[in-house]
Amino acid sequence: MTSTVQDGVVAALEERVEELTREILDKDELIVHLQAEKRELRRWAEQLHHQLSANQPTAPIVVAHDAKTSDLERQVTEATERIKSLVTQCTANKDEIASLYRKVYEKEQECQELVVQLQSVRNQLADLQCQVPVAAHSPEGSPRKANEWTEETTRYPTPHFAMDSNEVHYLVSQWTQNPTKIKSLMLWLVAMSEDADEPVSIASKLPVAIELPRLSNEVRDGFLTLVVPLLRKQMTRQVFVHTRPYDQRHTDLRIRVAPK
C-alpha cells in the first residue's frame, strides 16, 4: 500500500513537470514572437526617423510624425517589459521543474528502499518456513476424530524476536481486529513468556489457559511455530497446546500453562 501511495506521488510530480514544460514552451514561443514584433517596431521607428530627417517636413507634419514615433516607442517599451516579465516567469518555472525533478528522484529512491525492505521481509519469512520441520503423522490405528482436542507436541525453533514484537502483533491481528481482544491476548502472551521470578506477578493474576476459536490454518501454524516456542522459552512453566478442527479451513487453539 505504501508503495502504491509513493507511485501516486511520483506520477503527480511527473504530471506537474510535464505541465510546466508545456507552459515554458508556450512562453518561449511568445517571447520569440514579441521579440520579432519588437524588432519590427524598432525598424518602423527608424524608418520614420530617417524620413523625417530626409524630407524636412513642416511643423504640423513633424508633430504628427513625432506623435507616431512616440507611440511606436511606447509599444516597443511595453513589448520589452512584457518580454522581461515572461523571461522572469520562465526562469521561475524552470526552477520549479528542477525542484520537482529532485522530488521525483527522491520519491523513486524511497520506493526502491521500500522494495528492498519488502524483499528482505519475504526472505526472512522464507527462512522461517524452511526452519519449520514437517509435523509427524499420527500413528496408524489412532486417527484424529472430528471435534476432538489433540495435543500438539512438535517442537519448533525459537524465533529470534521477542513476544512483544511487530511479528507477533501482526499475527494476533490476523485472528481479530478487536483492540480489546488484541490487548488482552498480548498481555497474556507477554506475561506467560517471562519467568515467574516473584511470588506475586502479573501472570499470577491471569487465567492459566486461553482458547482462540476459528483460527485460519495459516494463523494456527503461525501460533504453533512462532508464539508457542516463545512461550516455552521461559523456565518456570510448562506449556500445553491443543488443537481441534473447526472446519476444513479453520482450527480452534487452546494454550494452557502450569508451574514446573
PDB file of C-alpha atoms in Angstrom:
ATOM      1  CA  MET A   1       0.000   0.000   0.000  1.00  0.00           C
ATOM      2  CA  THR A   2       2.810   2.461   0.895  1.00  0.00           C
ATOM      3  CA  SER A   3       4.378   1.628  -2.452  1.00  0.00           C
ATOM      4  CA  THR A   4       1.065   2.490  -4.201  1.00  0.00           C
ATOM      5  CA  VAL A   5       0.924   5.870  -2.420  1.00  0.00           C
ATOM      6  CA  GLN A   6       4.544   6.583  -3.374  1.00  0.00           C
ATOM      7  CA  ASP A   7       3.794   5.701  -7.030  1.00  0.00           C
ATOM      8  CA  GLY A   8       0.849   8.118  -6.979  1.00  0.00           C
ATOM      9  CA  VAL A   9       3.021  10.925  -5.614  1.00  0.00           C
ATOM     10  CA  VAL A  10       5.677  10.285  -8.281  1.00  0.00           C
ATOM     11  CA  ALA A  11       3.030  10.259 -11.032  1.00  0.00           C
ATOM     12  CA  ALA A  12       1.591  13.554  -9.773  1.00  0.00           C
ATOM     13  CA  LEU A  13       5.035  15.161  -9.702  1.00  0.00           C
ATOM     14  CA  GLU A  14       5.817  13.926 -13.208  1.00  0.00           C
ATOM     15  CA  GLU A  15       2.475  15.306 -14.451  1.00  0.00           C
ATOM     16  CA  ARG A  16       3.315  18.694 -12.883  1.00  0.00           C
ATOM     17  CA  VAL A  17       6.729  18.638 -14.607  1.00  0.00           C
ATOM     18  CA  GLU A  18       5.081  17.984 -17.981  1.00  0.00           C
ATOM     19  CA  GLU A  19       2.573  20.797 -17.381  1.00  0.00           C
ATOM     20  CA  LEU A  20       5.306  23.304 -16.513  1.00  0.00           C
ATOM     21  CA  THR A  21       7.364  22.174 -19.501  1.00  0.00           C
ATOM     22  CA  ARG A  22       4.419  22.877 -21.817  1.00  0.00           C
ATOM     23  CA  GLU A  23       3.985  26.311 -20.205  1.00  0.00           C
ATOM     24  CA  ILE A  24       7.666  27.118 -20.758  1.00  0.00           C
ATOM     25  CA  LEU A  25       7.458  26.089 -24.424  1.00  0.00           C
ATOM     26  CA  ASP A  26       4.378  28.285 -24.912  1.00  0.00           C
ATOM     27  CA  LYS A  27       6.062  31.219 -23.189  1.00  0.00           C
ATOM     28  CA  ASP A  28       9.283  30.702 -25.146  1.00  0.00           C
ATOM     29  CA  GLU A  29       7.225  30.840 -28.348  1.00  0.00           C
ATOM     30  CA  LEU A  30       5.515  34.034 -27.149  1.00  0.00           C
ATOM     31  CA  ILE A  31       8.887  35.580 -26.274  1.00  0.00           C
ATOM     32  CA  VAL A  32      10.170  34.860 -29.786  1.00  0.00           C
ATOM     33  CA  HIS A  33       7.018  36.414 -31.259  1.00  0.00           C
ATOM     34  CA  LEU A  34       7.319  39.528 -29.073  1.00  0.00           C
ATOM     35  CA  GLN A  35      11.000  39.889 -29.879  1.00  0.00           C
ATOM     36  CA  ALA A  36      10.159  39.783 -33.594  1.00  0.00           C
ATOM     37  CA  GLU A  37       7.428  42.364 -33.028  1.00  0.00           C
ATOM     38  CA  LYS A  38       9.905  44.496 -31.071  1.00  0.00           C
ATOM     39  CA  ARG A  39      12.394  44.385 -33.939  1.00  0.00           C
ATOM     40  CA  GLU A  40       9.644  45.313 -36.405  1.00  0.00           C
ATOM     41  CA  LEU A  41       8.579  48.273 -34.253  1.00  0.00           C
ATOM     42  CA  ARG A  42      12.168  49.467 -33.991  1.00  0.00           C
ATOM     43  CA  ARG A  43      12.516  49.185 -37.765  1.00  0.00           C
ATOM     44  CA  TRP A  44       9.377  51.262 -38.272  1.00  0.00           C
ATOM     45  CA  ALA A  45      10.619  53.863 -35.806  1.00  0.00           C
ATOM     46  CA  GLU A  46      13.972  54.101 -37.591  1.00  0.00           C
ATOM     47  CA  GLN A  47      12.254  54.446 -40.983  1.00  0.00           C
ATOM     48  CA  LEU A  48      10.074  57.266 -39.683  1.00  0.00           C
ATOM     49  CA  HIS A  49      13.095  58.970 -38.183  1.00  0.00           C
ATOM     50  CA  HIS A  50      15.002  58.742 -41.484  1.00  0.00           C
ATOM     51  CA  GLN A  51      12.002  60.022 -43.451  1.00  0.00           C
ATOM     52  CA  LEU A  52      11.616  62.894 -41.011  1.00  0.00           C
ATOM     53  CA  SER A  53      15.291  63.854 -41.383  1.00  0.00           C
ATOM     54  CA  ALA A  54      15.382  63.495 -45.205  1.00  0.00           C
ATOM     55  CA  ASN A  55      12.154  65.268 -46.117  1.00  0.00           C
ATOM     56  CA  GLN A  56      12.358  68.096 -43.547  1.00  0.00           C
ATOM     57  CA  PRO A  57       8.549  68.380 -43.197  1.00  0.00           C
ATOM     58  CA  THR A  58       6.687  71.404 -41.941  1.00  0.00           C
ATOM     59  CA  ALA A  59       5.986  71.875 -38.265  1.00  0.00           C
ATOM     60  CA  PRO A  60       2.498  70.191 -38.222  1.00  0.00           C
ATOM     61  CA  ILE A  61       3.851  67.128 -40.045  1.00  0.00           C
ATOM     62  CA  VAL A  62       6.789  66.998 -37.645  1.00  0.00           C
ATOM     63  CA  VAL A  63       4.343  66.983 -34.766  1.00  0.00           C
ATOM     64  CA  ALA A  64       2.361  64.175 -36.396  1.00  0.00           C
ATOM     65  CA  HIS A  65       5.487  62.109 -37.055  1.00  0.00           C
ATOM     66  CA  ASP A  66       6.765  62.768 -33.540  1.00  0.00           C
ATOM     67  CA  ALA A  67       3.449  61.563 -32.120  1.00  0.00           C
ATOM     68  CA  LYS A  68       3.572  58.383 -34.199  1.00  0.00           C
ATOM     69  CA  THR A  69       7.214  57.832 -33.272  1.00  0.00           C
ATOM     70  CA  SER A  70       6.388  58.255 -29.582  1.00  0.00           C
ATOM     71  CA  ASP A  71       3.540  55.765 -29.918  1.00  0.00           C
ATOM     72  CA  LEU A  72       5.851  53.244 -31.589  1.00  0.00           C
ATOM     73  CA  GLU A  73       8.492  53.770 -28.907  1.00  0.00           C
ATOM     74  CA  ARG A  74       5.830  53.246 -26.241  1.00  0.00           C
ATOM     75  CA  GLN A  75       4.818  49.975 -27.920  1.00  0.00           C
ATOM     76  CA  VAL A  76       8.473  48.926 -28.070  1.00  0.00           C
ATOM     77  CA  THR A  77       8.875  49.721 -24.364  1.00  0.00           C
ATOM     78  CA  GLU A  78       5.739  47.748 -23.478  1.00  0.00           C
ATOM     79  CA  ALA A  79       6.910  44.805 -25.580  1.00  0.00           C
ATOM     80  CA  THR A  80      10.313  44.936 -23.871  1.00  0.00           C
ATOM     81  CA  GLU A  81       8.710  44.935 -20.414  1.00  0.00           C
ATOM     82  CA  ARG A  82       6.441  42.062 -21.454  1.00  0.00           C
ATOM     83  CA  ILE A  83       9.455  40.089 -22.652  1.00  0.00           C
ATOM     84  CA  LYS A  84      11.267  40.719 -19.362  1.00  0.00           C
ATOM     85  CA  SER A  85       8.203  39.547 -17.412  1.00  0.00           C
ATOM     86  CA  LEU A  86       7.913  36.377 -19.491  1.00  0.00           C
ATOM     87  CA  VAL A  87      11.622  35.656 -19.119  1.00  0.00           C
ATOM     88  CA  THR A  88      11.266  36.007 -15.336  1.00  0.00           C
ATOM     89  CA  GLN A  89       8.278  33.625 -15.340  1.00  0.00           C
ATOM     90  CA  CYS A  90      10.147  31.106 -17.494  1.00  0.00           C
ATOM     91  CA  THR A  91      13.110  31.221 -15.115  1.00  0.00           C
ATOM     92  CA  ALA A  92      10.826  30.632 -12.131  1.00  0.00           C
ATOM     93  CA  ASN A  93       9.110  27.741 -13.922  1.00  0.00           C
ATOM     94  CA  LYS A  94      12.453  26.201 -14.822  1.00  0.00           C
ATOM     95  CA  ASP A  95      13.497  26.402 -11.159  1.00  0.00           C
ATOM     96  CA  GLU A  96      10.233  24.725 -10.134  1.00  0.00           C
ATOM     97  CA  ILE A  97      10.779  21.988 -12.723  1.00  0.00           C
ATOM     98  CA  ALA A  98      14.274  21.377 -11.363  1.00  0.00           C
ATOM     99  CA  SER A  99      12.833  21.156  -7.836  1.00  0.00           C
ATOM    100  CA  LEU A 100      10.128  18.731  -8.997  1.00  0.00           C
ATOM    101  CA  TYR A 101      12.707  16.577 -10.754  1.00  0.00           C
ATOM    102  CA  ARG A 102      14.628  16.371  -7.469  1.00  0.00           C
ATOM    103  CA  LYS A 103      11.436  15.364  -5.638  1.00  0.00           C
ATOM    104  CA  VAL A 104      10.691  12.710  -8.267  1.00  0.00           C
ATOM    105  CA  TYR A 105      14.193  11.318  -7.835  1.00  0.00           C
ATOM    106  CA  GLU A 106      13.815  11.291  -4.033  1.00  0.00           C
ATOM    107  CA  LYS A 107      10.440   9.511  -4.268  1.00  0.00           C
ATOM    108  CA  GLU A 108      11.911   6.939  -6.644  1.00  0.00           C
ATOM    109  CA  GLN A 109      14.708   6.334  -4.140  1.00  0.00           C
ATOM    110  CA  GLU A 110      12.146   5.873  -1.341  1.00  0.00           C
ATOM    111  CA  CYS A 111      10.173   3.436  -3.499  1.00  0.00           C
ATOM    112  CA  GLN A 112      13.346   1.478  -4.204  1.00  0.00           C
ATOM    113  CA  GLU A 113      14.137   1.311  -0.479  1.00  0.00           C
ATOM    114  CA  LEU A 114      10.615   0.034   0.240  1.00  0.00           C
ATOM    115  CA  VAL A 115      11.027  -2.650  -2.418  1.00  0.00           C
ATOM    116  CA  VAL A 116      14.309  -3.746  -0.812  1.00  0.00           C
ATOM    117  CA  GLN A 117      12.695  -3.843   2.653  1.00  0.00           C
ATOM    118  CA  LEU A 118       9.757  -5.858   1.324  1.00  0.00           C
ATOM    119  CA  GLN A 119      12.097  -8.352  -0.316  1.00  0.00           C
ATOM    120  CA  SER A 120      14.062  -8.635   2.941  1.00  0.00           C
ATOM    121  CA  VAL A 121      10.865  -9.434   4.872  1.00  0.00           C
ATOM    122  CA  ARG A 122       9.920 -12.036   2.276  1.00  0.00           C
ATOM    123  CA  ASN A 123      13.357 -13.621   2.562  1.00  0.00           C
ATOM    124  CA  GLN A 124      13.092 -13.753   6.368  1.00  0.00           C
ATOM    125  CA  LEU A 125       9.663 -15.374   6.096  1.00  0.00           C
ATOM    126  CA  ALA A 126      11.027 -17.928   3.643  1.00  0.00           C
ATOM    127  CA  ASP A 127      13.909 -18.706   6.033  1.00  0.00           C
ATOM    128  CA  LEU A 128      11.456 -19.241   8.907  1.00  0.00           C
ATOM    129  CA  GLN A 129       9.318 -21.531   6.770  1.00  0.00           C
ATOM    130  CA  CYS A 130      12.386 -23.555   5.832  1.00  0.00           C
ATOM    131  CA  GLN A 131      13.263 -23.965   9.521  1.00  0.00           C
ATOM    132  CA  VAL A 132       9.843 -25.419  10.395  1.00  0.00           C
ATOM    133  CA  PRO A 133      10.099 -29.224  10.414  1.00  0.00           C
ATOM    134  CA  VAL A 134       7.306 -31.339   8.990  1.00  0.00           C
ATOM    135  CA  ALA A 135       4.925 -32.472  11.731  1.00  0.00           C
ATOM    136  CA  ALA A 136       4.904 -36.170  12.434  1.00  0.00           C
ATOM    137  CA  HIS A 137       1.880 -38.055  11.207  1.00  0.00           C
ATOM    138  CA  SER A 138      -0.464 -39.651  13.675  1.00  0.00           C
ATOM    139  CA  PRO A 139       0.304 -43.336  14.291  1.00  0.00           C
ATOM    140  CA  GLU A 140      -1.741 -45.758  12.293  1.00  0.00           C
ATOM    141  CA  GLY A 141      -4.736 -47.044  14.114  1.00  0.00           C
ATOM    142  CA  SER A 142      -5.247 -43.804  16.097  1.00  0.00           C
ATOM    143  CA  PRO A 143      -6.610 -41.226  13.639  1.00  0.00           C
ATOM    144  CA  ARG A 144      -7.869 -37.892  14.889  1.00  0.00           C
ATOM    145  CA  LYS A 145     -11.599 -37.710  15.394  1.00  0.00           C
ATOM    146  CA  ALA A 146     -13.689 -34.741  14.376  1.00  0.00           C
ATOM    147  CA  ASN A 147     -14.222 -32.143  17.145  1.00  0.00           C
ATOM    148  CA  GLU A 148     -11.648 -33.863  19.363  1.00  0.00           C
ATOM    149  CA  TRP A 149      -8.894 -31.888  21.094  1.00  0.00           C
ATOM    150  CA  THR A 150      -5.437 -33.157  20.148  1.00  0.00           C
ATOM    151  CA  GLU A 151      -2.219 -32.201  21.905  1.00  0.00           C
ATOM    152  CA  GLU A 152       0.472 -30.599  19.747  1.00  0.00           C
ATOM    153  CA  THR A 153       3.821 -31.998  20.855  1.00  0.00           C
ATOM    154  CA  THR A 154       6.027 -30.968  17.942  1.00  0.00           C
ATOM    155  CA  ARG A 155       8.838 -28.632  18.998  1.00  0.00           C
ATOM    156  CA  TYR A 156       9.766 -25.778  16.695  1.00  0.00           C
ATOM    157  CA  PRO A 157      12.838 -23.499  16.749  1.00  0.00           C
ATOM    158  CA  THR A 158      12.574 -20.400  18.930  1.00  0.00           C
ATOM    159  CA  PRO A 159      12.317 -17.211  16.807  1.00  0.00           C
ATOM    160  CA  HIS A 160      14.955 -14.512  17.188  1.00  0.00           C
ATOM    161  CA  PHE A 161      12.383 -11.825  18.109  1.00  0.00           C
ATOM    162  CA  ALA A 162      10.562 -11.221  21.402  1.00  0.00           C
ATOM    163  CA  MET A 163       6.927 -11.892  22.229  1.00  0.00           C
ATOM    164  CA  ASP A 164       6.088  -8.160  22.247  1.00  0.00           C
ATOM    165  CA  SER A 165       7.320  -7.714  18.677  1.00  0.00           C
ATOM    166  CA  ASN A 166       5.751  -6.489  15.464  1.00  0.00           C
ATOM    167  CA  GLU A 167       5.713 -10.026  14.125  1.00  0.00           C
ATOM    168  CA  VAL A 168       3.577 -11.336  16.988  1.00  0.00           C
ATOM    169  CA  HIS A 169       1.330  -8.256  16.926  1.00  0.00           C
ATOM    170  CA  TYR A 170       0.733  -8.822  13.226  1.00  0.00           C
ATOM    171  CA  LEU A 171      -0.085 -12.497  13.807  1.00  0.00           C
ATOM    172  CA  VAL A 172      -2.581 -11.645  16.563  1.00  0.00           C
ATOM    173  CA  SER A 173      -4.215  -9.013  14.336  1.00  0.00           C
ATOM    174  CA  GLN A 174      -4.870 -11.739  11.763  1.00  0.00           C
ATOM    175  CA  TRP A 175      -7.062 -13.508  14.330  1.00  0.00           C
ATOM    176  CA  THR A 176      -9.081 -10.449  15.392  1.00  0.00           C
ATOM    177  CA  GLN A 177      -9.291  -6.727  14.699  1.00  0.00           C
ATOM    178  CA  ASN A 178     -10.879  -6.008  18.099  1.00  0.00           C
ATOM    179  CA  PRO A 179      -8.437  -3.726  20.006  1.00  0.00           C
ATOM    180  CA  THR A 180      -9.614  -5.000  23.406  1.00  0.00           C
ATOM    181  CA  LYS A 181      -9.091  -8.646  22.450  1.00  0.00           C
ATOM    182  CA  ILE A 182      -5.699  -7.871  20.934  1.00  0.00           C
ATOM    183  CA  LYS A 183      -4.585  -6.026  24.085  1.00  0.00           C
ATOM    184  CA  SER A 184      -5.799  -8.819  26.409  1.00  0.00           C
ATOM    185  CA  LEU A 185      -4.193 -11.581  24.356  1.00  0.00           C
ATOM    186  CA  MET A 186      -0.869  -9.720  24.054  1.00  0.00           C
ATOM    187  CA  LEU A 187      -0.866  -9.080  27.823  1.00  0.00           C
ATOM    188  CA  TRP A 188      -1.343 -12.799  28.479  1.00  0.00           C
ATOM    189  CA  LEU A 189       1.278 -13.903  25.938  1.00  0.00           C
ATOM    190  CA  VAL A 190       3.928 -11.456  27.169  1.00  0.00           C
ATOM    191  CA  ALA A 191       3.296 -12.285  30.834  1.00  0.00           C
ATOM    192  CA  MET A 192       3.422 -16.057  30.270  1.00  0.00           C
ATOM    193  CA  SER A 193       6.585 -15.825  28.168  1.00  0.00           C
ATOM    194  CA  GLU A 194       8.541 -14.367  31.114  1.00  0.00           C
ATOM    195  CA  ASP A 195       9.944 -16.316  34.060  1.00  0.00           C
ATOM    196  CA  ALA A 196       7.900 -16.061  37.270  1.00  0.00           C
ATOM    197  CA  ASP A 197      10.664 -14.646  39.483  1.00  0.00           C
ATOM    198  CA  GLU A 198       8.327 -13.063  42.037  1.00  0.00           C
ATOM    199  CA  PRO A 199       5.572 -14.799  44.050  1.00  0.00           C
ATOM    200  CA  VAL A 200       3.086 -12.094  43.064  1.00  0.00           C
ATOM    201  CA  SER A 201       3.346 -11.137  39.407  1.00  0.00           C
ATOM    202  CA  ILE A 202       1.076 -10.109  36.583  1.00  0.00           C
ATOM    203  CA  ALA A 203       0.986 -13.686  35.323  1.00  0.00           C
ATOM    204  CA  SER A 204      -0.358 -14.932  38.674  1.00  0.00           C
ATOM    205  CA  LYS A 205      -3.437 -12.749  38.223  1.00  0.00           C
ATOM    206  CA  LEU A 206      -4.176 -14.019  34.726  1.00  0.00           C
ATOM    207  CA  PRO A 207      -6.019 -17.195  33.675  1.00  0.00           C
ATOM    208  CA  VAL A 208      -3.861 -20.285  33.181  1.00  0.00           C
ATOM    209  CA  ALA A 209      -5.380 -21.057  29.787  1.00  0.00           C
ATOM    210  CA  ILE A 210      -6.689 -19.283  26.698  1.00  0.00           C
ATOM    211  CA  GLU A 211      -8.732 -20.539  23.784  1.00  0.00           C
ATOM    212  CA  LEU A 212      -8.671 -18.991  20.318  1.00  0.00           C
ATOM    213  CA  PRO A 213     -11.596 -20.218  18.197  1.00  0.00           C
ATOM    214  CA  ARG A 214     -11.775 -20.489  14.429  1.00  0.00           C
ATOM    215  CA  LEU A 215      -8.201 -19.643  13.516  1.00  0.00           C
ATOM    216  CA  SER A 216      -7.408 -19.898   9.839  1.00  0.00           C
ATOM    217  CA  ASN A 217      -4.926 -22.676   9.145  1.00  0.00           C
ATOM    218  CA  GLU A 218      -2.225 -20.129   8.294  1.00  0.00           C
ATOM    219  CA  VAL A 219      -2.713 -18.219  11.564  1.00  0.00           C
ATOM    220  CA  ARG A 220      -2.836 -21.510  13.501  1.00  0.00           C
ATOM    221  CA  ASP A 221       0.529 -22.502  12.029  1.00  0.00           C
ATOM    222  CA  GLY A 222       1.877 -19.073  12.964  1.00  0.00           C
ATOM    223  CA  PHE A 223       0.893 -19.583  16.610  1.00  0.00           C
ATOM    224  CA  LEU A 224       2.324 -23.111  16.689  1.00  0.00           C
ATOM    225  CA  THR A 225       5.648 -22.199  15.057  1.00  0.00           C
ATOM    226  CA  LEU A 226       6.245 -18.710  16.490  1.00  0.00           C
ATOM    227  CA  VAL A 227       4.174 -17.967  19.608  1.00  0.00           C
ATOM    228  CA  VAL A 228       4.344 -21.385  21.314  1.00  0.00           C
ATOM    229  CA  PRO A 229       8.180 -21.605  21.058  1.00  0.00           C
ATOM    230  CA  LEU A 230       8.395 -18.125  22.625  1.00  0.00           C
ATOM    231  CA  LEU A 231       6.128 -19.280  25.469  1.00  0.00           C
ATOM    232  CA  ARG A 232       8.309 -22.348  26.056  1.00  0.00           C
ATOM    233  CA  LYS A 233      11.455 -20.226  26.190  1.00  0.00           C
ATOM    234  CA  GLN A 234      10.884 -19.390  29.893  1.00  0.00           C
ATOM    235  CA  MET A 235      11.917 -21.978  32.501  1.00  0.00           C
ATOM    236  CA  THR A 236       9.250 -21.739  35.241  1.00  0.00           C
ATOM    237  CA  ARG A 237       6.116 -23.020  33.467  1.00  0.00           C
ATOM    238  CA  GLN A 238       5.047 -25.946  31.347  1.00  0.00           C
ATOM    239  CA  VAL A 239       3.111 -25.129  28.187  1.00  0.00           C
ATOM    240  CA  PHE A 240       0.405 -27.441  26.843  1.00  0.00           C
ATOM    241  CA  VAL A 241      -1.082 -26.840  23.410  1.00  0.00           C
ATOM    242  CA  HIS A 242      -4.179 -28.489  21.947  1.00  0.00           C
ATOM    243  CA  THR A 243      -5.966 -28.014  18.642  1.00  0.00           C
ATOM    244  CA  ARG A 244      -9.388 -29.039  17.385  1.00  0.00           C
ATOM    245  CA  PRO A 245     -10.653 -28.892  13.786  1.00  0.00           C
ATOM    246  CA  TYR A 246     -13.497 -26.434  13.301  1.00  0.00           C
ATOM    247  CA  ASP A 247     -13.911 -26.979   9.567  1.00  0.00           C
ATOM    248  CA  GLN A 248     -11.615 -27.618   6.614  1.00  0.00           C
ATOM    249  CA  ARG A 249     -10.129 -24.113   6.762  1.00  0.00           C
ATOM    250  CA  HIS A 250     -10.295 -23.250  10.471  1.00  0.00           C
ATOM    251  CA  THR A 251      -8.976 -24.673  13.737  1.00  0.00           C
ATOM    252  CA  ASP A 252      -9.613 -23.974  17.426  1.00  0.00           C
ATOM    253  CA  LEU A 253      -6.468 -23.485  19.526  1.00  0.00           C
ATOM    254  CA  ARG A 254      -6.081 -23.879  23.291  1.00  0.00           C
ATOM    255  CA  ILE A 255      -2.920 -22.958  25.243  1.00  0.00           C
ATOM    256  CA  ARG A 256      -2.553 -23.818  28.942  1.00  0.00           C
ATOM    257  CA  VAL A 257       0.345 -23.205  31.337  1.00  0.00           C
ATOM    258  CA  ALA A 258       1.209 -24.940  34.606  1.00  0.00           C
ATOM    259  CA  PRO A 259       4.033 -24.455  37.123  1.00  0.00           C
ATOM    260  CA  LYS A 260       7.008 -26.778  36.709  1.00  0.00           C
TER     261      LYS A 260
END
